[in-house]
Amino acid sequence: MRRLVRLTVFTALIALLGLLTWGVFRTPANLASPLAGRPAADFTLETFDGKTVGLRELRGHPVVLNFFASWCLACRDEALVLEEGWQRYGPRGAVFIGVAVSDKREDSLAFIRRYGKTYLLGPDADGSIALDYGLFGVPETVFIDPDGRILEKVIGPVTRELVAKRLEPYL
Amino acid sequence: MPVAAPVLLPTALLALLLTAAIPAWLPATRPAPVTTDLLQERRIDLTAEQEARAQGLEGRLKCPVCRTQSVRESTSFMALEMRRKIRQLVAAGRTDDEVLAYFAARYGDYILLEPRRQGFGLAAYALPFLAVLAGLAFLALAVRRRIAPPDALPEDRSARLDDASRARVEEELKRYTV
């Protein structure tokens, strides 16, 4: 009987320790986004070169919505990947949008020039776009299907393979 | 007189469980919010009651960037945007639950500093009390075991004594019996 009690207590303690450890190591990167499968929140973006683009107008096109900042090191890792993706899939109907978050205008522009970005880019003036897409930090990328539904939200830099995987089925 | 292991071990276990449960009982103490130019520039004017509610809500949401801090404590850009959004929602007449649901819909329950009082989240509220109860039960069992009177010798045990030994025991008992 004593042995059974000790075994039960020991098992309960191990289970508790496991639960606490799981909680400590839980990060947004390994959590499913609640946005996946839901309609993408509409927004209007005024680009750095003066254009105005609304997400709603882009129905019928797969959209790659990328959040970045000039001070973000990981954003530099994916900068060329996104521009290459735009060059490859833009002519086939994909739309790439870059949203600068918490960044000075001149720094964002310098970053854009440095990496030769040519797709739609503009600042999140009031932070509402970042909040609507549940931003944890930068870089984050949201893949939106032609029906305006969120396919996936990626925390961290994207890869060429992921861009291809998300866009090819719709082009 | 040293405390025997059967009492020391459960006492130590109970102390450990109580210590682990303490953070759940402490009232949330938060430092004063950091005011920044960004927040001041786009300040939303609230009544005193609304401001108190907004600050309370800031303390119930996790900063998505500095995840060990609440929105109230953090100075990250997302925390500032969230504080502005909280004030916007409060000014628009949303309830506390609606404001929390707004952020949970976008970030998941991960953004809530207090787990939901439903489903798996209930475990966070129940576990500390269960742990204390388990510790107390363990301690009570151990103490009861320690002070329980010894069982009487069964008859066949005395039958193990041989005749010579039994005679000697009886002689000694006669000598020392008052």
mmCIF file of N, CA and C in Angstrom, chain A residues 2 5-6 9 13 16 19 22 26-28 31-35 38 71 101-102 125-128 130-138 153, chain B residues 6 13 16-17 42 62-67 77-78 81-82 84-85 102-111 120 123 127 131 138 141 145:
data_model
loop_
_atom_site.group_PDB
_atom_site.id
_atom_site.type_symbol
_atom_site.label_atom_id
_atom_site.label_comp_id
_atom_site.label_asym_id
_atom_site.label_seq_id
_atom_site.Cartn_x
_atom_site.Cartn_y
_atom_site.Cartn_z
ATOM 1 N N ARG A 2 1.901 1.243 0.905
ATOM 2 C CA ARG A 2 2.807 2.392 0.994
ATOM 3 C C ARG A 2 3.515 2.597 -0.339
ATOM 4 N N VAL A 5 1.199 4.319 -2.738
ATOM 5 C CA VAL A 5 1.063 5.744 -2.418
ATOM 6 C C VAL A 5 2.289 6.501 -2.912
ATOM 7 N N ARG A 6 3.457 5.947 -2.637
ATOM 8 C CA ARG A 6 4.699 6.624 -3.068
ATOM 9 C C ARG A 6 4.742 6.736 -4.584
ATOM 10 N N VAL A 9 2.332 9.479 -5.738
ATOM 11 C CA VAL A 9 2.861 10.821 -5.459
ATOM 12 C C VAL A 9 3.988 11.143 -6.431
ATOM 13 N N LEU A 13 4.036 14.183 -9.150
ATOM 14 C CA LEU A 13 5.078 15.218 -9.153
ATOM 15 C C LEU A 13 5.756 15.316 -10.510
ATOM 16 N N LEU A 16 3.422 17.046 -12.861
ATOM 17 C CA LEU A 16 3.393 18.485 -12.584
ATOM 18 C C LEU A 16 4.638 19.165 -13.134
ATOM 19 N N LEU A 19 4.363 19.465 -16.828
ATOM 20 C CA LEU A 19 3.431 20.526 -17.207
ATOM 21 C C LEU A 19 4.097 21.896 -17.081
ATOM 22 N N TRP A 22 6.652 22.350 -19.851
ATOM 23 C CA TRP A 22 5.963 22.631 -21.117
ATOM 24 C C TRP A 22 5.552 24.095 -21.176
ATOM 25 N N ARG A 26 6.915 27.070 -23.899
ATOM 26 C CA ARG A 26 5.890 27.403 -24.887
ATOM 27 C C ARG A 26 6.158 28.803 -25.427
ATOM 28 N N THR A 27 6.362 28.918 -26.713
ATOM 29 C CA THR A 27 6.601 30.231 -27.325
ATOM 30 C C THR A 27 5.636 30.409 -28.490
ATOM 31 N N PRO A 28 5.423 31.654 -28.917
ATOM 32 C CA PRO A 28 4.512 31.872 -30.043
ATOM 33 C C PRO A 28 4.914 31.097 -31.295
ATOM 34 N N LEU A 31 3.257 27.762 -31.350
ATOM 35 C CA LEU A 31 1.822 27.749 -31.091
ATOM 36 C C LEU A 31 1.069 27.982 -32.390
ATOM 37 N N ALA A 32 -0.046 27.303 -32.539
ATOM 38 C CA ALA A 32 -0.857 27.536 -33.739
ATOM 39 C C ALA A 32 -1.522 28.906 -33.633
ATOM 40 N N SER A 33 -1.444 29.670 -34.721
ATOM 41 C CA SER A 33 -2.065 30.989 -34.706
ATOM 42 C C SER A 33 -3.573 30.828 -34.775
ATOM 43 N N PRO A 34 -4.323 31.600 -33.978
ATOM 44 C CA PRO A 34 -5.778 31.515 -34.065
ATOM 45 C C PRO A 34 -6.320 32.137 -35.345
ATOM 46 N N LEU A 35 -5.421 32.794 -36.108
ATOM 47 C CA LEU A 35 -5.876 33.476 -37.315
ATOM 48 C C LEU A 35 -5.985 32.536 -38.516
ATOM 49 N N ARG A 38 -9.079 31.893 -40.914
ATOM 50 C CA ARG A 38 -10.079 32.974 -40.747
ATOM 51 C C ARG A 38 -9.896 34.039 -41.811
ATOM 52 N N TRP A 71 15.493 47.841 -38.199
ATOM 53 C CA TRP A 71 16.384 47.482 -37.090
ATOM 54 C C TRP A 71 16.378 45.980 -36.810
ATOM 55 N N VAL A 101 7.018 48.283 -39.355
ATOM 56 C CA VAL A 101 6.450 48.395 -38.010
ATOM 57 C C VAL A 101 7.439 49.103 -37.093
ATOM 58 N N SER A 102 6.957 50.084 -36.367
ATOM 59 C CA SER A 102 7.766 50.797 -35.377
ATOM 60 C C SER A 102 9.122 51.199 -35.958
ATOM 61 N N ALA A 125 0.960 53.008 -39.855
ATOM 62 C CA ALA A 125 0.974 54.326 -39.218
ATOM 63 C C ALA A 125 0.471 54.316 -37.781
ATOM 64 N N ASP A 126 -0.607 53.597 -37.525
ATOM 65 C CA ASP A 126 -1.180 53.631 -36.171
ATOM 66 C C ASP A 126 -1.098 52.285 -35.464
ATOM 67 N N GLY A 127 -0.348 51.352 -36.014
ATOM 68 C CA GLY A 127 -0.173 50.053 -35.355
ATOM 69 C C GLY A 127 -1.359 49.123 -35.465
ATOM 70 N N SER A 128 -2.404 49.547 -36.169
ATOM 71 C CA SER A 128 -3.629 48.730 -36.195
ATOM 72 C C SER A 128 -3.449 47.472 -37.034
ATOM 73 N N ALA A 130 -0.665 45.740 -37.420
ATOM 74 C CA ALA A 130 0.118 44.808 -36.599
ATOM 75 C C ALA A 130 -0.758 44.127 -35.557
ATOM 76 N N LEU A 131 -1.631 44.910 -34.922
ATOM 77 C CA LEU A 131 -2.513 44.332 -33.906
ATOM 78 C C LEU A 131 -3.524 43.379 -34.527
ATOM 79 N N ASP A 132 -4.087 43.760 -35.659
ATOM 80 C CA ASP A 132 -5.097 42.924 -36.301
ATOM 81 C C ASP A 132 -4.533 41.576 -36.732
ATOM 82 N N TYR A 133 -3.230 41.539 -36.989
ATOM 83 C CA TYR A 133 -2.610 40.287 -37.391
ATOM 84 C C TYR A 133 -1.823 39.637 -36.256
ATOM 85 N N GLY A 134 -2.089 40.090 -35.036
ATOM 86 C CA GLY A 134 -1.516 39.431 -33.864
ATOM 87 C C GLY A 134 -0.002 39.384 -33.885
ATOM 88 N N LEU A 135 0.600 40.526 -34.161
ATOM 89 C CA LEU A 135 2.056 40.550 -34.301
ATOM 90 C C LEU A 135 2.751 40.355 -32.961
ATOM 91 N N PHE A 136 3.699 39.412 -32.934
ATOM 92 C CA PHE A 136 4.549 39.223 -31.752
ATOM 93 C C PHE A 136 5.852 39.984 -31.897
ATOM 94 N N GLY A 137 6.273 40.201 -33.111
ATOM 95 C CA GLY A 137 7.516 40.902 -33.369
ATOM 96 C C GLY A 137 7.733 40.895 -34.867
ATOM 97 N N VAL A 138 8.959 41.173 -35.254
ATOM 98 C CA VAL A 138 9.294 41.129 -36.682
ATOM 99 C C VAL A 138 10.529 40.248 -36.865
ATOM 100 N N LYS A 153 0.372 31.879 -40.718
ATOM 101 C CA LYS A 153 1.144 33.019 -40.210
ATOM 102 C C LYS A 153 2.486 32.473 -39.731
ATOM 103 N N PRO B 6 10.117 9.883 8.613
ATOM 104 C CA PRO B 6 8.714 9.815 8.181
ATOM 105 C C PRO B 6 7.975 11.133 8.370
ATOM 106 N N LEU B 13 8.051 18.192 1.858
ATOM 107 C CA LEU B 13 7.228 18.152 0.647
ATOM 108 C C LEU B 13 6.126 19.195 0.721
ATOM 109 N N LEU B 16 7.529 22.581 0.204
ATOM 110 C CA LEU B 16 7.837 22.806 -1.210
ATOM 111 C C LEU B 16 6.581 23.128 -1.989
ATOM 112 N N LEU B 17 5.514 22.380 -1.720
ATOM 113 C CA LEU B 17 4.267 22.606 -2.440
ATOM 114 C C LEU B 17 3.674 23.969 -2.090
ATOM 115 N N ARG B 42 -0.614 60.066 -29.053
ATOM 116 C CA ARG B 42 -1.907 59.576 -29.516
ATOM 117 C C ARG B 42 -2.773 59.220 -28.309
ATOM 118 N N LYS B 62 -0.355 39.906 -21.706
ATOM 119 C CA LYS B 62 1.089 39.697 -21.805
ATOM 120 C C LYS B 62 1.627 40.529 -22.958
ATOM 121 N N CYS B 63 2.778 41.122 -22.770
ATOM 122 C CA CYS B 63 3.417 41.814 -23.893
ATOM 123 C C CYS B 63 3.842 40.760 -24.903
ATOM 124 N N PRO B 64 3.432 40.865 -26.158
ATOM 125 C CA PRO B 64 3.785 39.835 -27.136
ATOM 126 C C PRO B 64 5.266 39.833 -27.504
ATOM 127 N N VAL B 65 5.964 40.935 -27.228
ATOM 128 C CA VAL B 65 7.396 41.012 -27.557
ATOM 129 C C VAL B 65 8.227 40.581 -26.340
ATOM 130 N N CYS B 66 8.013 41.287 -25.214
ATOM 131 C CA CYS B 66 8.717 40.949 -23.968
ATOM 132 C C CYS B 66 7.797 40.043 -23.171
ATOM 133 N N ARG B 67 7.838 38.778 -23.429
ATOM 134 C CA ARG B 67 6.775 37.885 -22.965
ATOM 135 C C ARG B 67 6.791 37.627 -21.472
ATOM 136 N N PHE B 77 7.333 48.267 -28.550
ATOM 137 C CA PHE B 77 6.436 48.971 -29.463
ATOM 138 C C PHE B 77 5.054 48.318 -29.502
ATOM 139 N N MET B 78 4.984 47.013 -29.432
ATOM 140 C CA MET B 78 3.673 46.349 -29.477
ATOM 141 C C MET B 78 2.891 46.601 -28.191
ATOM 142 N N GLU B 81 1.308 49.947 -28.522
ATOM 143 C CA GLU B 81 0.154 49.891 -29.428
ATOM 144 C C GLU B 81 -1.032 49.219 -28.739
ATOM 145 N N MET B 82 -0.751 48.185 -27.952
ATOM 146 C CA MET B 82 -1.836 47.492 -27.263
ATOM 147 C C MET B 82 -2.466 48.392 -26.211
ATOM 148 N N ARG B 84 -2.698 51.580 -26.347
ATOM 149 C CA ARG B 84 -3.541 52.533 -27.062
ATOM 150 C C ARG B 84 -4.841 51.851 -27.487
ATOM 151 N N LYS B 85 -4.734 50.636 -27.975
ATOM 152 C CA LYS B 85 -5.924 49.914 -28.435
ATOM 153 C C LYS B 85 -6.867 49.620 -27.273
ATOM 154 N N TYR B 102 -10.865 40.399 -27.641
ATOM 155 C CA TYR B 102 -10.333 41.044 -28.854
ATOM 156 C C TYR B 102 -8.885 40.600 -29.091
ATOM 157 N N PHE B 103 -8.101 40.650 -28.024
ATOM 158 C CA PHE B 103 -6.687 40.278 -28.173
ATOM 159 C C PHE B 103 -6.505 38.767 -28.271
ATOM 160 N N ALA B 104 -7.318 38.025 -27.541
ATOM 161 C CA ALA B 104 -7.209 36.562 -27.606
ATOM 162 C C ALA B 104 -7.563 36.052 -29.001
ATOM 163 N N ALA B 105 -8.482 36.745 -29.686
ATOM 164 C CA ALA B 105 -8.876 36.339 -31.037
ATOM 165 C C ALA B 105 -7.715 36.504 -32.021
ATOM 166 N N ARG B 106 -6.808 37.392 -31.704
ATOM 167 C CA ARG B 106 -5.698 37.663 -32.617
ATOM 168 C C ARG B 106 -4.404 36.972 -32.216
ATOM 169 N N TYR B 107 -4.232 36.768 -30.913
ATOM 170 C CA TYR B 107 -2.984 36.185 -30.414
ATOM 171 C C TYR B 107 -3.167 34.787 -29.837
ATOM 172 N N GLY B 108 -4.384 34.413 -29.598
ATOM 173 C CA GLY B 108 -4.629 33.164 -28.880
ATOM 174 C C GLY B 108 -4.606 33.408 -27.380
ATOM 175 N N ASP B 109 -4.993 32.412 -26.618
ATOM 176 C CA ASP B 109 -5.044 32.545 -25.156
ATOM 177 C C ASP B 109 -3.669 32.799 -24.561
ATOM 178 N N TYR B 110 -2.639 32.565 -25.333
ATOM 179 C CA TYR B 110 -1.257 32.810 -24.895
ATOM 180 C C TYR B 110 -1.072 34.242 -24.409
ATOM 181 N N ILE B 111 -1.855 35.177 -24.971
ATOM 182 C CA ILE B 111 -1.679 36.595 -24.651
ATOM 183 C C ILE B 111 -2.290 36.953 -23.298
ATOM 184 N N PHE B 120 -8.996 23.518 -19.936
ATOM 185 C CA PHE B 120 -7.674 23.237 -19.392
ATOM 186 C C PHE B 120 -7.189 24.361 -18.479
ATOM 187 N N ALA B 123 -7.165 24.158 -14.608
ATOM 188 C CA ALA B 123 -6.090 23.468 -13.893
ATOM 189 C C ALA B 123 -5.175 24.463 -13.192
ATOM 190 N N LEU B 127 -4.861 23.537 -9.316
ATOM 191 C CA LEU B 127 -3.639 22.832 -8.923
ATOM 192 C C LEU B 127 -3.014 23.312 -7.610
ATOM 193 N N ALA B 131 -2.568 20.786 -4.572
ATOM 194 C CA ALA B 131 -1.224 20.497 -4.096
ATOM 195 C C ALA B 131 -1.135 20.680 -2.585
ATOM 196 N N PHE B 138 -0.778 14.056 3.120
ATOM 197 C CA PHE B 138 0.447 13.275 3.249
ATOM 198 C C PHE B 138 1.045 13.454 4.647
ATOM 199 N N LEU B 141 -1.062 11.677 7.332
ATOM 200 C CA LEU B 141 -0.843 10.226 7.304
ATOM 201 C C LEU B 141 0.479 9.877 7.972
ATOM 202 N N ARG B 145 0.940 7.801 11.469
ATOM 203 C CA ARG B 145 1.724 6.570 11.463
ATOM 204 C C ARG B 145 2.780 6.612 12.557
#
